[in-house]
PDB file of C-alpha atoms and ligand atoms in Angstrom:
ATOM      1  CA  UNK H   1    -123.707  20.041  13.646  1.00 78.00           C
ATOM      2  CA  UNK H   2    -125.642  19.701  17.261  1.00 90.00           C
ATOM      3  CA  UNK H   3    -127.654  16.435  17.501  1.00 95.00           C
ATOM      4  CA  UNK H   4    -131.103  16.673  16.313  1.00 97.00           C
ATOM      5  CA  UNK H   5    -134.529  13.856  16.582  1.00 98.00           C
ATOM      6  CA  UNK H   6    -137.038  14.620  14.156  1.00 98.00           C
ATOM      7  CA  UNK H   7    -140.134  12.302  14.673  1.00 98.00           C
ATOM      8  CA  UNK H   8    -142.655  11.558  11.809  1.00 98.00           C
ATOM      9  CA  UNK H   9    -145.559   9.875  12.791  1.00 97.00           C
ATOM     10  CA  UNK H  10    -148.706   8.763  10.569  1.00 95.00           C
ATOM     11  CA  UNK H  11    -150.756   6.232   8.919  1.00 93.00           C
ATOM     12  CA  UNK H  12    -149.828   4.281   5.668  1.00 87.00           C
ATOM     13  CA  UNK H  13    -149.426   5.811   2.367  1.00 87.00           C
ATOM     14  CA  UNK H  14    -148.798   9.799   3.793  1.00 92.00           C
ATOM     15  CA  UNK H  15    -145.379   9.162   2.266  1.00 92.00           C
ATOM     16  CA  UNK H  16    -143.712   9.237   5.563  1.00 94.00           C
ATOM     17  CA  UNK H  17    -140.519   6.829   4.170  1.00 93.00           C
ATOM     18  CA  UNK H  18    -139.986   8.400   1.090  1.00 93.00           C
ATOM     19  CA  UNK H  19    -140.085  12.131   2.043  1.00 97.00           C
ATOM     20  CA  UNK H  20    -138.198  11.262   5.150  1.00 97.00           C
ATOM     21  CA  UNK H  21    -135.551   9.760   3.067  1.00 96.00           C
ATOM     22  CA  UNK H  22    -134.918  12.800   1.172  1.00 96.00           C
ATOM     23  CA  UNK H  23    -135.513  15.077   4.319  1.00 97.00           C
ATOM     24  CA  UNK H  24    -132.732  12.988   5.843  1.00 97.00           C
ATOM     25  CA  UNK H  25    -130.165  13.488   2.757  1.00 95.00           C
ATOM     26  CA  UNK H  26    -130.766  17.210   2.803  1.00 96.00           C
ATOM     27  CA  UNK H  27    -129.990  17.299   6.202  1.00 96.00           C
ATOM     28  CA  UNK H  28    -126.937  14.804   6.105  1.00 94.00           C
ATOM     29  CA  UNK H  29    -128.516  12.929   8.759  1.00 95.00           C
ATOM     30  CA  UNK H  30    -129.642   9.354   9.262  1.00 95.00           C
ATOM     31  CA  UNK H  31    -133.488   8.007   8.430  1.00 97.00           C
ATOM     32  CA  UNK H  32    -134.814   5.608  10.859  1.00 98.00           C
ATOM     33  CA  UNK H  33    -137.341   3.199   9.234  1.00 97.00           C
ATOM     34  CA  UNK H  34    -139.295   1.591  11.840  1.00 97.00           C
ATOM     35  CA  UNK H  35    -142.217  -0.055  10.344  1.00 96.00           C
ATOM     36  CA  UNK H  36    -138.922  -2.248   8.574  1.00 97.00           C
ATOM     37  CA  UNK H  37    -138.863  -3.548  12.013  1.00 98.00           C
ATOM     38  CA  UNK H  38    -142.015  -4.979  12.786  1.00 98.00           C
ATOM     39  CA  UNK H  39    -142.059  -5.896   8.994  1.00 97.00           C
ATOM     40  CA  UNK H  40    -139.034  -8.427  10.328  1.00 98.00           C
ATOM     41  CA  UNK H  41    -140.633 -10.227  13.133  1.00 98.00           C
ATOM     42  CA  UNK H  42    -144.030 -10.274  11.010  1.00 98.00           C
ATOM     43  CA  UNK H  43    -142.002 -12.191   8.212  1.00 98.00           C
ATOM     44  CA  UNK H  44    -140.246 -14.380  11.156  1.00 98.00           C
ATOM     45  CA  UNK H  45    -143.646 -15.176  12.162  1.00 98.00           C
ATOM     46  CA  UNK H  46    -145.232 -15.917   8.871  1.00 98.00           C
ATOM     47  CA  UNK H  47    -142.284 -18.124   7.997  1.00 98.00           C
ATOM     48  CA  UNK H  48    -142.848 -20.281  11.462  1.00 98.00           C
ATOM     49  CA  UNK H  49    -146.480 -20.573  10.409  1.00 98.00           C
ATOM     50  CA  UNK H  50    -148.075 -18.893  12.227  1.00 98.00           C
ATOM     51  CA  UNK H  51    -151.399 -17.222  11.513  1.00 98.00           C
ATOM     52  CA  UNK H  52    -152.261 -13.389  10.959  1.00 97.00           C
ATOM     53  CA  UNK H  53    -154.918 -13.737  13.567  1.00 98.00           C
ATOM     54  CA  UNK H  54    -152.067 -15.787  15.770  1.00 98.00           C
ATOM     55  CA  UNK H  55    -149.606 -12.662  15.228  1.00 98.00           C
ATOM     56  CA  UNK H  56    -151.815 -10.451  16.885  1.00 98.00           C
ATOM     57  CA  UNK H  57    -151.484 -12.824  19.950  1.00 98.00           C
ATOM     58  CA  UNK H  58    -149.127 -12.518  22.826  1.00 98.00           C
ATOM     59  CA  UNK H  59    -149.396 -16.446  23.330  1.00 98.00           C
ATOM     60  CA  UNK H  60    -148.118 -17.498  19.771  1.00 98.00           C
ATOM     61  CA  UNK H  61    -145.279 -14.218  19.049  1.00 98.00           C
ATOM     62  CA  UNK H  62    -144.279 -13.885  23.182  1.00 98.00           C
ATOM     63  CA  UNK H  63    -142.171 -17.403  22.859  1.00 98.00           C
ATOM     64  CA  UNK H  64    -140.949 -16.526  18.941  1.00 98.00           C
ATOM     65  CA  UNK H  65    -138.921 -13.536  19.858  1.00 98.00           C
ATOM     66  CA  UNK H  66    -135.899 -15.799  21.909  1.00 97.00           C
ATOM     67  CA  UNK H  67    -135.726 -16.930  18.480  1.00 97.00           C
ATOM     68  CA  UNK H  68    -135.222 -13.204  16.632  1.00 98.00           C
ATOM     69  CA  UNK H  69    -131.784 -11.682  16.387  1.00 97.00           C
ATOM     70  CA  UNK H  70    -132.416  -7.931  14.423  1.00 97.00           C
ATOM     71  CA  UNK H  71    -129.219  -5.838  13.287  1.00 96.00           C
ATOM     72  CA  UNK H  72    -130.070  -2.244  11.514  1.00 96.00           C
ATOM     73  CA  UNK H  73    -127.059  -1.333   9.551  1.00 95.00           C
ATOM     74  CA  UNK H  74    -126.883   1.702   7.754  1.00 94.00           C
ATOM     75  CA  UNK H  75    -124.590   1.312   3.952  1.00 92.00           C
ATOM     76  CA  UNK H  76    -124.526   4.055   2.133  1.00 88.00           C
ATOM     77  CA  UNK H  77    -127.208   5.940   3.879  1.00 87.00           C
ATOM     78  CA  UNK H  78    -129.999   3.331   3.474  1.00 91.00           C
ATOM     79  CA  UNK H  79    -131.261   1.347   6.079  1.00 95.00           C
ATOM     80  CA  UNK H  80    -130.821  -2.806   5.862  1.00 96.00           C
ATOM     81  CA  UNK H  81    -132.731  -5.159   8.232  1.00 97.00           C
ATOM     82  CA  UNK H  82    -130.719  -7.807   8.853  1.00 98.00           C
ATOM     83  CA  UNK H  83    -132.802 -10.913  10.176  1.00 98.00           C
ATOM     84  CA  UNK H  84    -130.764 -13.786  12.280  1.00 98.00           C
ATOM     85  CA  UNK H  85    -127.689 -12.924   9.686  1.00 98.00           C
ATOM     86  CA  UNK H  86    -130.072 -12.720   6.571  1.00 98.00           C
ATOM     87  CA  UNK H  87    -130.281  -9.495   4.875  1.00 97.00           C
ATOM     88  CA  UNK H  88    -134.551  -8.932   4.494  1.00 96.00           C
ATOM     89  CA  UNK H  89    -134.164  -6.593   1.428  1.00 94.00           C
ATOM     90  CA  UNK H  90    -137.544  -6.336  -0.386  1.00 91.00           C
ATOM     91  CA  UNK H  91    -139.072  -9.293   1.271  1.00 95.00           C
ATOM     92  CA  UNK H  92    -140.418  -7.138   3.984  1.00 96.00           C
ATOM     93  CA  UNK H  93    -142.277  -5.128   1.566  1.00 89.00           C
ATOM     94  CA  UNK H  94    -144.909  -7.740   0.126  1.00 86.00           C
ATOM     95  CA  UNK H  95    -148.383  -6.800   1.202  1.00 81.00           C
ATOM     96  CA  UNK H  96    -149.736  -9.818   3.300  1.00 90.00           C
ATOM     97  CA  UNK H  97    -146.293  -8.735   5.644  1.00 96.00           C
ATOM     98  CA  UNK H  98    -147.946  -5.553   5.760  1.00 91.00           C
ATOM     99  CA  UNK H  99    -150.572  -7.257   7.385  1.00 92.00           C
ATOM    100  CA  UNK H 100    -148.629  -9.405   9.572  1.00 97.00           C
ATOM    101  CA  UNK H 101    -146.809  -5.991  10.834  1.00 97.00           C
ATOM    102  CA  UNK H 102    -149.609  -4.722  11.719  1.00 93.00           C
ATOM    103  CA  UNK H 103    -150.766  -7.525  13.818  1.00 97.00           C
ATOM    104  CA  UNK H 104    -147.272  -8.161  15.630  1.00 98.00           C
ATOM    105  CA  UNK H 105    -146.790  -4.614  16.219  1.00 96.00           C
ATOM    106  CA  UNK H 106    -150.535  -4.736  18.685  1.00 96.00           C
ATOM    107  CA  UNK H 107    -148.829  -7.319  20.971  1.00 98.00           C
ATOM    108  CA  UNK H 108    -146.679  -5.476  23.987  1.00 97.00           C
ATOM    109  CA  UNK H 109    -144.249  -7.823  24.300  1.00 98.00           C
ATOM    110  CA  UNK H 110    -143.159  -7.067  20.530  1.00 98.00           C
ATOM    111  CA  UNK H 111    -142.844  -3.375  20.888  1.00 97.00           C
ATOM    112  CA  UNK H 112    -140.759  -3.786  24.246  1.00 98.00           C
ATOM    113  CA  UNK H 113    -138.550  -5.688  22.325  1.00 98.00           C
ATOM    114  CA  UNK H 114    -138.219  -3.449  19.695  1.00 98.00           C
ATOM    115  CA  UNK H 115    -137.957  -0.151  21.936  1.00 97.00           C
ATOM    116  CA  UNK H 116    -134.427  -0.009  22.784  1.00 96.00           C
ATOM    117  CA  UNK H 117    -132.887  -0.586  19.117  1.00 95.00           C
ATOM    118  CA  UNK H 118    -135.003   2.702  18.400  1.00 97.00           C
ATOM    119  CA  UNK H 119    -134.021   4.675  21.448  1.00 97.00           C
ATOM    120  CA  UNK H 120    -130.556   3.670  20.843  1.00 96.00           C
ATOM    121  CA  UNK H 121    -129.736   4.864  17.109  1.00 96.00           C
ATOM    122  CA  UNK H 122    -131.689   8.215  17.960  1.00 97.00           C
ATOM    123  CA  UNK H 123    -129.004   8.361  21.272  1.00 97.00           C
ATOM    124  CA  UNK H 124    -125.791   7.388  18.658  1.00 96.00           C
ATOM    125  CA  UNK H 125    -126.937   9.544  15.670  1.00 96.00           C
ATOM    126  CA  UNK H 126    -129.178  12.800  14.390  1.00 97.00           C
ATOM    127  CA  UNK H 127    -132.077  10.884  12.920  1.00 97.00           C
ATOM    128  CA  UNK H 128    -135.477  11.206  11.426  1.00 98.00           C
ATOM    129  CA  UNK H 129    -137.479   8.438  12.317  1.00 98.00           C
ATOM    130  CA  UNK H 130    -140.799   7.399  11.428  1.00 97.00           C
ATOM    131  CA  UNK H 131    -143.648   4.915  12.168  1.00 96.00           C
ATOM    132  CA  UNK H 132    -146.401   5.647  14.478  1.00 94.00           C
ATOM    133  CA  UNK H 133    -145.310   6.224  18.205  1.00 95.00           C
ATOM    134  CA  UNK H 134    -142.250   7.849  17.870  1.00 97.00           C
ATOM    135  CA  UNK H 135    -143.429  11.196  19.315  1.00 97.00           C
ATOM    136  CA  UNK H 136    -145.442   9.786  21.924  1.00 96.00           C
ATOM    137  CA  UNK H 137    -143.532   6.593  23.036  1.00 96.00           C
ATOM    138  CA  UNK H 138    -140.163   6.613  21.312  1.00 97.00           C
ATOM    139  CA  UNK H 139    -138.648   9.823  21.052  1.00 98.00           C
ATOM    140  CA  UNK H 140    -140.900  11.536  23.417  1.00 97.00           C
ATOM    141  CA  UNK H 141    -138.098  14.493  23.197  1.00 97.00           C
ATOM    142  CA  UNK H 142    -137.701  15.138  19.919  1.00 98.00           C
ATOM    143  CA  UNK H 143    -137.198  18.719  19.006  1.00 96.00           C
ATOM    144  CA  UNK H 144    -139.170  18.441  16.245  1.00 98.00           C
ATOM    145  CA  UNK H 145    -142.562  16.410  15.597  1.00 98.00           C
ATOM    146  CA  UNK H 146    -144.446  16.040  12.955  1.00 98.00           C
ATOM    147  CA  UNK H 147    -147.780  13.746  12.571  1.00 97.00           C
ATOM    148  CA  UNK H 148    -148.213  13.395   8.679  1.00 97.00           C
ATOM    149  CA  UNK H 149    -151.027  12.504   7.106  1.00 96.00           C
ATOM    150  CA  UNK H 150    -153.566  12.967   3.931  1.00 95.00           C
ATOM    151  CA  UNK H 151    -157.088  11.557   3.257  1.00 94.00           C
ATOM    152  CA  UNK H 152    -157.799   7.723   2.567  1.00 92.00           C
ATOM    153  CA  UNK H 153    -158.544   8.103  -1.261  1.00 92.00           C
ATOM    154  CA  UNK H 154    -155.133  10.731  -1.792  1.00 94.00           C
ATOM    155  CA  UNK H 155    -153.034   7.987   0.409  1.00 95.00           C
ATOM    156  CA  UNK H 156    -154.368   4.956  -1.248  1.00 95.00           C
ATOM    157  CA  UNK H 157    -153.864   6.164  -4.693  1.00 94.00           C
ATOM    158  CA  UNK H 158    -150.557   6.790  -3.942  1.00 91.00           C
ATOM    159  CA  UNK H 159    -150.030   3.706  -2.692  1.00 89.00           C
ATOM    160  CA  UNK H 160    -151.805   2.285  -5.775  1.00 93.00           C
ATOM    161  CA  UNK H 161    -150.024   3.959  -7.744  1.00 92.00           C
ATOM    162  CA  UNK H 162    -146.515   2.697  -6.582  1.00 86.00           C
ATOM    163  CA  UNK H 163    -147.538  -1.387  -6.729  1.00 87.00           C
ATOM    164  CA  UNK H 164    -148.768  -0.693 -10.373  1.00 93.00           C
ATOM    165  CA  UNK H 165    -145.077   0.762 -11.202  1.00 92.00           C
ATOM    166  CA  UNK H 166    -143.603  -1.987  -9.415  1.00 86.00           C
ATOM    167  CA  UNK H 167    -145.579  -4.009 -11.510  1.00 92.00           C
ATOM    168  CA  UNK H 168    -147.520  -5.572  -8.917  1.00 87.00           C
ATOM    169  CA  UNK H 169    -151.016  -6.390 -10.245  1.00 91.00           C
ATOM    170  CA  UNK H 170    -153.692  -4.838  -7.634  1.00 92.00           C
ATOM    171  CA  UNK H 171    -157.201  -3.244  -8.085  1.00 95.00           C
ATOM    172  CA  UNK H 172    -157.664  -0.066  -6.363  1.00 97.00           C
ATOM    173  CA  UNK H 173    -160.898  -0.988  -4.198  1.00 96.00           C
ATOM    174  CA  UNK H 174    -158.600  -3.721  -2.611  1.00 94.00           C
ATOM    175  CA  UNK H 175    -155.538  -1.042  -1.770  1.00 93.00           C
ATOM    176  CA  UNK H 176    -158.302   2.010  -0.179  1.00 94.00           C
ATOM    177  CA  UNK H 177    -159.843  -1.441   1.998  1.00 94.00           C
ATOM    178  CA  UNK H 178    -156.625  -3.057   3.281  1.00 91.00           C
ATOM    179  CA  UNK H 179    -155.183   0.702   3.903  1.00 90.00           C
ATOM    180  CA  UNK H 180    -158.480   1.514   6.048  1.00 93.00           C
ATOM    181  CA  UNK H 181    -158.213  -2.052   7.881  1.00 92.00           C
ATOM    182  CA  UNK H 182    -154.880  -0.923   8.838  1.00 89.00           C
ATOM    183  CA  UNK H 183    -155.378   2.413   9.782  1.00 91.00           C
ATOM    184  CA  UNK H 184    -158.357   1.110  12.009  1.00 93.00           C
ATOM    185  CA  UNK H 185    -156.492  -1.525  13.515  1.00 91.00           C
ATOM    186  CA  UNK H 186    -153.175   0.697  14.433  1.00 91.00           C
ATOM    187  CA  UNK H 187    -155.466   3.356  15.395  1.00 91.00           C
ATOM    188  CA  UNK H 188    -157.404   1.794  18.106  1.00 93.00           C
ATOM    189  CA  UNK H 189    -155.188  -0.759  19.137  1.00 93.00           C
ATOM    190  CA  UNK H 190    -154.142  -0.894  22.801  1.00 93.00           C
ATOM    191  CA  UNK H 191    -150.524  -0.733  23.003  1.00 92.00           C
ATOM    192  CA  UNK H 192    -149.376   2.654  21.703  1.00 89.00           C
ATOM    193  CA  UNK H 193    -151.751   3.209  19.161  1.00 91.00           C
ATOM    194  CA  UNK H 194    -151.397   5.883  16.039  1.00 91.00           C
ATOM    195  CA  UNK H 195    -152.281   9.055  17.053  1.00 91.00           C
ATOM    196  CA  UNK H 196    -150.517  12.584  16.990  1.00 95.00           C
ATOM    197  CA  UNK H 197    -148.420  13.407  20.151  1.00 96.00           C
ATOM    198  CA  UNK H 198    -149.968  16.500  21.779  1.00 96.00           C
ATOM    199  CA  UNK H 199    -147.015  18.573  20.883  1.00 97.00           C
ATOM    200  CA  UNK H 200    -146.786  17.567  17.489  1.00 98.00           C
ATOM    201  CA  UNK H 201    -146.846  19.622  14.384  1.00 98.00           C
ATOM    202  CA  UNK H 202    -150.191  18.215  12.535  1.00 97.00           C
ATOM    203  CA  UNK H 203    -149.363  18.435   8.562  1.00 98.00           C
ATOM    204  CA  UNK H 204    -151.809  16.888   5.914  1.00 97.00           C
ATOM    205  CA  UNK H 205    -150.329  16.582   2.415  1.00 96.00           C
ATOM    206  CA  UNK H 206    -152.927  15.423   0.257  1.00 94.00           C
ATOM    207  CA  UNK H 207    -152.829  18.948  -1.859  1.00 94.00           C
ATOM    208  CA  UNK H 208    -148.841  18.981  -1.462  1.00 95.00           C
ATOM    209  CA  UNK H 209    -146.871  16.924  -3.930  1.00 93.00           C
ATOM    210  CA  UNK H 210    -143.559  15.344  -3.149  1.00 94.00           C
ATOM    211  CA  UNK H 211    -140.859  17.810  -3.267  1.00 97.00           C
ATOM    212  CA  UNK H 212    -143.643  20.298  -1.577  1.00 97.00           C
ATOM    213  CA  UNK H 213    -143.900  17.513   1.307  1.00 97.00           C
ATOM    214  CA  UNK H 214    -139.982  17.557   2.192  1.00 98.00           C
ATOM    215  CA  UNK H 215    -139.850  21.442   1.575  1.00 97.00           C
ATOM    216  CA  UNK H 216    -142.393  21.861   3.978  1.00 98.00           C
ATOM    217  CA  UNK H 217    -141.203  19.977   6.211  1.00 98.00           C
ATOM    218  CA  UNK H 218    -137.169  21.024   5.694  1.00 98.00           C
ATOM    219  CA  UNK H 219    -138.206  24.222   6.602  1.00 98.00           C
ATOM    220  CA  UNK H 220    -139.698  23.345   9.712  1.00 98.00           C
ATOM    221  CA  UNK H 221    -136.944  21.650  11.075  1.00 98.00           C
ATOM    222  CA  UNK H 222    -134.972  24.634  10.603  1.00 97.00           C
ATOM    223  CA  UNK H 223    -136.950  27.090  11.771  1.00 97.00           C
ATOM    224  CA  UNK H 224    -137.262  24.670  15.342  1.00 96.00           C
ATOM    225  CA  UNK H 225    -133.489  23.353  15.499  1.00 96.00           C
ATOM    226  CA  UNK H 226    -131.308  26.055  13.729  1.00 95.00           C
ATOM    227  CA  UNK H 227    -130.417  23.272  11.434  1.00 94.00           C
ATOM    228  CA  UNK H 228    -129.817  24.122   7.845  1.00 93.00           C
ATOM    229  CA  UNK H 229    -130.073  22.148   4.879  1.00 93.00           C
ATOM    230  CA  UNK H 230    -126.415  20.961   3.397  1.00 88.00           C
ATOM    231  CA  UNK H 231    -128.041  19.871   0.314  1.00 64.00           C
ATOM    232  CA  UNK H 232    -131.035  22.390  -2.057  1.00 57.00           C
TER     233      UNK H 232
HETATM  234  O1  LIG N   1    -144.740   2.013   8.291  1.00 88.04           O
HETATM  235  P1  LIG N   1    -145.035   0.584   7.820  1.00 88.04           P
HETATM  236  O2  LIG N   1    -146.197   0.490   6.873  1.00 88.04           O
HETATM  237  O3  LIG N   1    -143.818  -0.098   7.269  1.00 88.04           O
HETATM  238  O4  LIG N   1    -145.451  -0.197   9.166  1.00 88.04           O
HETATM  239  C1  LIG N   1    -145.916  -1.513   9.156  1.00 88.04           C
HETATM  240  C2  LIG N   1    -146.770  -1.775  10.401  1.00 88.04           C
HETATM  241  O5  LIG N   1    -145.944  -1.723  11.578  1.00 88.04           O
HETATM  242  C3  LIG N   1    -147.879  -0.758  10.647  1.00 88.04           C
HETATM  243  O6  LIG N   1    -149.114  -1.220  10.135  1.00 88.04           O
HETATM  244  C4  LIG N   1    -147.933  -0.599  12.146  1.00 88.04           C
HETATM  245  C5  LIG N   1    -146.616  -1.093  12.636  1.00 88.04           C
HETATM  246  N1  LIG N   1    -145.754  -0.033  13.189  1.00 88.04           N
HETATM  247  C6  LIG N   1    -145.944   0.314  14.508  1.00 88.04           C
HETATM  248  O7  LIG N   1    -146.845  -0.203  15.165  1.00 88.04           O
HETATM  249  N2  LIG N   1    -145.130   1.229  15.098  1.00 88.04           N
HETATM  250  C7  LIG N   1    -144.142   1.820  14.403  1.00 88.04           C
HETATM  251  N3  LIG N   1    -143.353   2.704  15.004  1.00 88.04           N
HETATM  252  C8  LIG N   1    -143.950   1.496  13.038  1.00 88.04           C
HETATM  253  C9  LIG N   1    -144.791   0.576  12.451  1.00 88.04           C
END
């Protein structure tokens, strides 16, 4: 199969993991979680104490990364994190580190240190990555780009939706006002902000359900790389 790059780009809650997942199986290729990434080096900074307003600074997270060793490893098709020789698992995925992502990932000096980890797995392997400037920054090549989105309310009951399964206890108001805060602040944030790469392929799922989403969105990577599904 000739190497592909797909590129999914969007704001939290779309469903940009999950249906990339899938779209990846189908595809027999590898799915490149990036958020995971500045997940890590938000928990390394929350676990040296420092501040969410202190993440957002260069001053406090420049000196923290000689301390940051990050390994992606792929076992069985899912993506591990692997954090100075500790495997992250589910820590990364508490909300108040979805926070202190967000704030890490505005400071420059983070995202250069993150950029070639990226750059390299999409030069080793076929991937789909997502996160939020992997058209424009990233993977400025990819063959195929796709910005995904779906309005606040349809993204934050989703998102709502999943934390009440997982038995996390959260009121709704509090999920639609953190997602907003965090769309605003990767939005208009300096250093490669969210926002659809002119070439990309805008698709907003709100009326599509899961298995619509990845259809969708199978179907356009075939139709622009001559790739085929392996898997229905
Ligand atoms: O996709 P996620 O929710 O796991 O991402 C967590 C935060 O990381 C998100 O609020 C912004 C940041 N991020 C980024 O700036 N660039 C990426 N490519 C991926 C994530």
């Amino acid at each position: 199969m000739k190497k592909i790059a797909v590129a999914i780009d969007g704001p939290g809650g779309a469903g940009k993991s999950t249906i990339s997942k899938a779209v990846a199986k189908k595809l027999g290729i590898i799915y490149v979680d990036t958020g995971a990434l500045y997940r890590t080096v938000g928990y390394y900074a929350r676990e040296n104490g420092i501040s969410v307003e202190g993440a957002k600074t260069a001053e406090k997270m420049t000196p923290l990364l000689d301390g940051i060793n990050i390994e992606i490893k792929y076992v069985d098709g899912a993506q591990h994190v692997i954090l100075n020789g500790e495997d992250l698992g589910d820590k990364i995925r508490q909300p108040d580190i979805s926070m202190y992502a967000s704030a890490v990932s505005s400071v420059p000096s983070v995202r250069a240190f993150l950029l070639e980890a990226q750059k390299e797995l999409a030069r080793k392997n076929s991937v789909i990555m997502d996160g939020r400037d992997i058209g424009t920054v990233i993977l400025p090549e990819a063959e195929v780009k796709i910005f995904l989105t779906a309005s606040s309310e349809a993204r934050a009951t989703r998102r709502y939706k999943e934390l009440i399964a997982k038995g996390v206890e959260v009121k709704f108001e509090d999920v639609l006002s953190e997602m907003n805060e965090r769309d605003h602040a990767d939005s208009t944030r300096a250093a490669a902000p969210l926002k659809p790469a002119d070439d990309a392929h805008y698709f907003d799922n709100s009326d599509y359900d899961f298995d619509g989403s990845v259809e969708y969105i199978i179907k356009l990577i075939e139709e622009k790389t001559g790739v085929k599904a392996i898997e229905e």
